[in-house]
PDB file of C-alpha atoms in Angstrom:
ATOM      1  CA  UNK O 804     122.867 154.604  95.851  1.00  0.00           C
ATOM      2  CA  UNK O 805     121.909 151.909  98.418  1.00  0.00           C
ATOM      3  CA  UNK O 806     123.591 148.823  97.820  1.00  0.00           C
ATOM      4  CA  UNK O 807     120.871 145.674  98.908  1.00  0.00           C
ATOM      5  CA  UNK O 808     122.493 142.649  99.425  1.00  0.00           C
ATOM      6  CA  UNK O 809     120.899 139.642  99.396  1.00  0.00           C
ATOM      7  CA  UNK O 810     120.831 136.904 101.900  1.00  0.00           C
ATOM      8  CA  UNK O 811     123.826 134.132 102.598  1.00  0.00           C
ATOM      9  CA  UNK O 812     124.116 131.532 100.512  1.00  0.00           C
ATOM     10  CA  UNK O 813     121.915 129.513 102.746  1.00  0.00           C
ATOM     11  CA  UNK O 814     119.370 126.575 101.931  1.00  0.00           C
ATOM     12  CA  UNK O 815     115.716 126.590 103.088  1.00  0.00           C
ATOM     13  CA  UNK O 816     115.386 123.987 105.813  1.00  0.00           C
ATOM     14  CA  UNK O 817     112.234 122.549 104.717  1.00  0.00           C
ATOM     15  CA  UNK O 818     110.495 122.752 101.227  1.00  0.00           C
ATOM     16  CA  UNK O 819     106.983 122.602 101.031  1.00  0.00           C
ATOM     17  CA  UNK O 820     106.987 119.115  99.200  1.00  0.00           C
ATOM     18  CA  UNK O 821     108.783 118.009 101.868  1.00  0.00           C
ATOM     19  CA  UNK O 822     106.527 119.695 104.665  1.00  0.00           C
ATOM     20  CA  UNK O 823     103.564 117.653 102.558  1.00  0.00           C
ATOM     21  CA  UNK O 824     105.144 115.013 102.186  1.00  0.00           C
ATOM     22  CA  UNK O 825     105.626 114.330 105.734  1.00  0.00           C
ATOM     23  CA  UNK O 826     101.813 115.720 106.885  1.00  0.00           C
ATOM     24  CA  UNK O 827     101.001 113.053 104.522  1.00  0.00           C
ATOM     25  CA  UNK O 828     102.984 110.488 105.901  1.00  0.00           C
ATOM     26  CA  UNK O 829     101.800 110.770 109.237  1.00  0.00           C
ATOM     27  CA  UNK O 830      97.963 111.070 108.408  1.00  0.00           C
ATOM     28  CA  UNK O 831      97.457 108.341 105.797  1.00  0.00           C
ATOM     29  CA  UNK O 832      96.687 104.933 106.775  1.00  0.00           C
ATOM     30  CA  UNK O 833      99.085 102.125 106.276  1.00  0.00           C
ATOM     31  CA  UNK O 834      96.985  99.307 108.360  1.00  0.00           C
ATOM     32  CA  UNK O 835      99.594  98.807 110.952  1.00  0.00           C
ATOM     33  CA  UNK O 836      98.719  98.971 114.525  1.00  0.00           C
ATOM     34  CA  UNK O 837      95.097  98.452 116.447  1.00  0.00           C
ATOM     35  CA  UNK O 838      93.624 100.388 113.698  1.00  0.00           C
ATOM     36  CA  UNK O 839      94.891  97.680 110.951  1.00  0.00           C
ATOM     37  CA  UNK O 840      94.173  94.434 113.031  1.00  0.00           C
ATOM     38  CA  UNK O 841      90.710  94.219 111.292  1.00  0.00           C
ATOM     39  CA  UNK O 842      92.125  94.057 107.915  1.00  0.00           C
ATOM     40  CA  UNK O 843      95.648  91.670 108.843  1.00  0.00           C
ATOM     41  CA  UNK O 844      92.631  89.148 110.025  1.00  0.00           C
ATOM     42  CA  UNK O 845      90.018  89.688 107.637  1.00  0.00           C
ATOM     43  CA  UNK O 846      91.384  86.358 105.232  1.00  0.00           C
ATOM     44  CA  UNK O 847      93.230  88.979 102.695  1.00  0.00           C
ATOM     45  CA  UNK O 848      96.645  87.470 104.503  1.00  0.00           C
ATOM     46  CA  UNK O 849      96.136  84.120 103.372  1.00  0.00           C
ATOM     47  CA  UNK O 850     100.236  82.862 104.072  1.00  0.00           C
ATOM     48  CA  UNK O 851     101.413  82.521 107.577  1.00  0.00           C
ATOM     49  CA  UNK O 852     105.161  82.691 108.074  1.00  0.00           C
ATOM     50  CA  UNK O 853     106.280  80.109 110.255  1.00  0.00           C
ATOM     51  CA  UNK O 854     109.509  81.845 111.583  1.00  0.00           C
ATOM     52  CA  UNK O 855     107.769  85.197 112.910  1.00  0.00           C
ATOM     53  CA  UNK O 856     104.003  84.356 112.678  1.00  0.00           C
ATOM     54  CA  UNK O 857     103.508  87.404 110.267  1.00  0.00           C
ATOM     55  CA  UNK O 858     100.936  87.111 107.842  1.00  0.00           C
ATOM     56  CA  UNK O 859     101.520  87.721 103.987  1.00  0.00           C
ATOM     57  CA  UNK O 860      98.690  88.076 101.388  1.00  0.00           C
ATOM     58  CA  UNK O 861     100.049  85.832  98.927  1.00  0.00           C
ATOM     59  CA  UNK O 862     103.000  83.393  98.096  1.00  0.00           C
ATOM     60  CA  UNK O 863     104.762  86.026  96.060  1.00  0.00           C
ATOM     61  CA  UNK O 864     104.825  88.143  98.755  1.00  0.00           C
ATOM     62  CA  UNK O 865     105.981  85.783 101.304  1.00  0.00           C
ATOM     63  CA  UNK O 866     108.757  84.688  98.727  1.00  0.00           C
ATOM     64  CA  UNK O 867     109.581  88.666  99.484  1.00  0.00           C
ATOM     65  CA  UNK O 868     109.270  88.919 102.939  1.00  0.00           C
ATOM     66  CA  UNK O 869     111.991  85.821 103.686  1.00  0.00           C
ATOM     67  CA  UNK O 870     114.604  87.492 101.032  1.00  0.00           C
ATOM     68  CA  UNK O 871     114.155  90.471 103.475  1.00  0.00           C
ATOM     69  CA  UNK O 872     113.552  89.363 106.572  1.00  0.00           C
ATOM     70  CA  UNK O 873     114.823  86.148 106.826  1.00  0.00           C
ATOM     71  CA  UNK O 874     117.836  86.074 104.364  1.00  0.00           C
ATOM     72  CA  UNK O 875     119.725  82.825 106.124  1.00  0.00           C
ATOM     73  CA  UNK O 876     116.506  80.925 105.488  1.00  0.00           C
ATOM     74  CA  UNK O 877     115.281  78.965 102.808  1.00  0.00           C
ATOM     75  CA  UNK O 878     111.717  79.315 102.270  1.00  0.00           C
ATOM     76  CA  UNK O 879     109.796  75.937 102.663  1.00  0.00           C
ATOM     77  CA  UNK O 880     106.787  75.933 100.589  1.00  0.00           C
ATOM     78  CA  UNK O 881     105.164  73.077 102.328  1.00  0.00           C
ATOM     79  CA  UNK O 882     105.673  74.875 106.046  1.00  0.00           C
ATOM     80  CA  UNK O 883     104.074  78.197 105.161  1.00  0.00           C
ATOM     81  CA  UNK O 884     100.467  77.555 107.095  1.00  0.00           C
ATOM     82  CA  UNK O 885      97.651  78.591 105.276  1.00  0.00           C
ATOM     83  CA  UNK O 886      95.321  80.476 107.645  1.00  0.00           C
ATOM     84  CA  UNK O 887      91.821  79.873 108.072  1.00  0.00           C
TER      85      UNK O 887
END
């Protein structure tokens, strides 16, 4: 009798969700960089943060974006610039 043994007990490196996960990440569009600058200008971003200049679509959002990016801040509603 021959006696097969299998392999170790060693995991795959890569799956092949993970595999399509990441061809996905790196092919879908997010709208960041020169490729996105049409659509961060277009008047969707209608908020303007006045601590980094970035631009946030509504006041939810920008309520959002100083929790996480600006957490020593307090967000003052009447400084947000409304871009035209």
């Amino acid at each position: 009798e021959i006696c097969i043994m299998g392999g170790k007990a060693k995991p795959t490196k890569h799956t092949s969700k993970e595999i399509a996960k990441k061809v996905f990440e790196a092919n879908v569009n997010r709208g960041g960089g020169a490729g996105g600058a049409a659509s961060r200008t277009d008047g969707k971003c209608q908020f303007k943060c006045y601590i980094c200049l970035g631009f946030q679509p509504s006041e939810k959002s920008m309520q959002i974006h100083f929790d996480a990016k600006h957490p020593k801040e307090t967000m003052d509603a009447e400084r947000i610039k409304v871009a035209a």
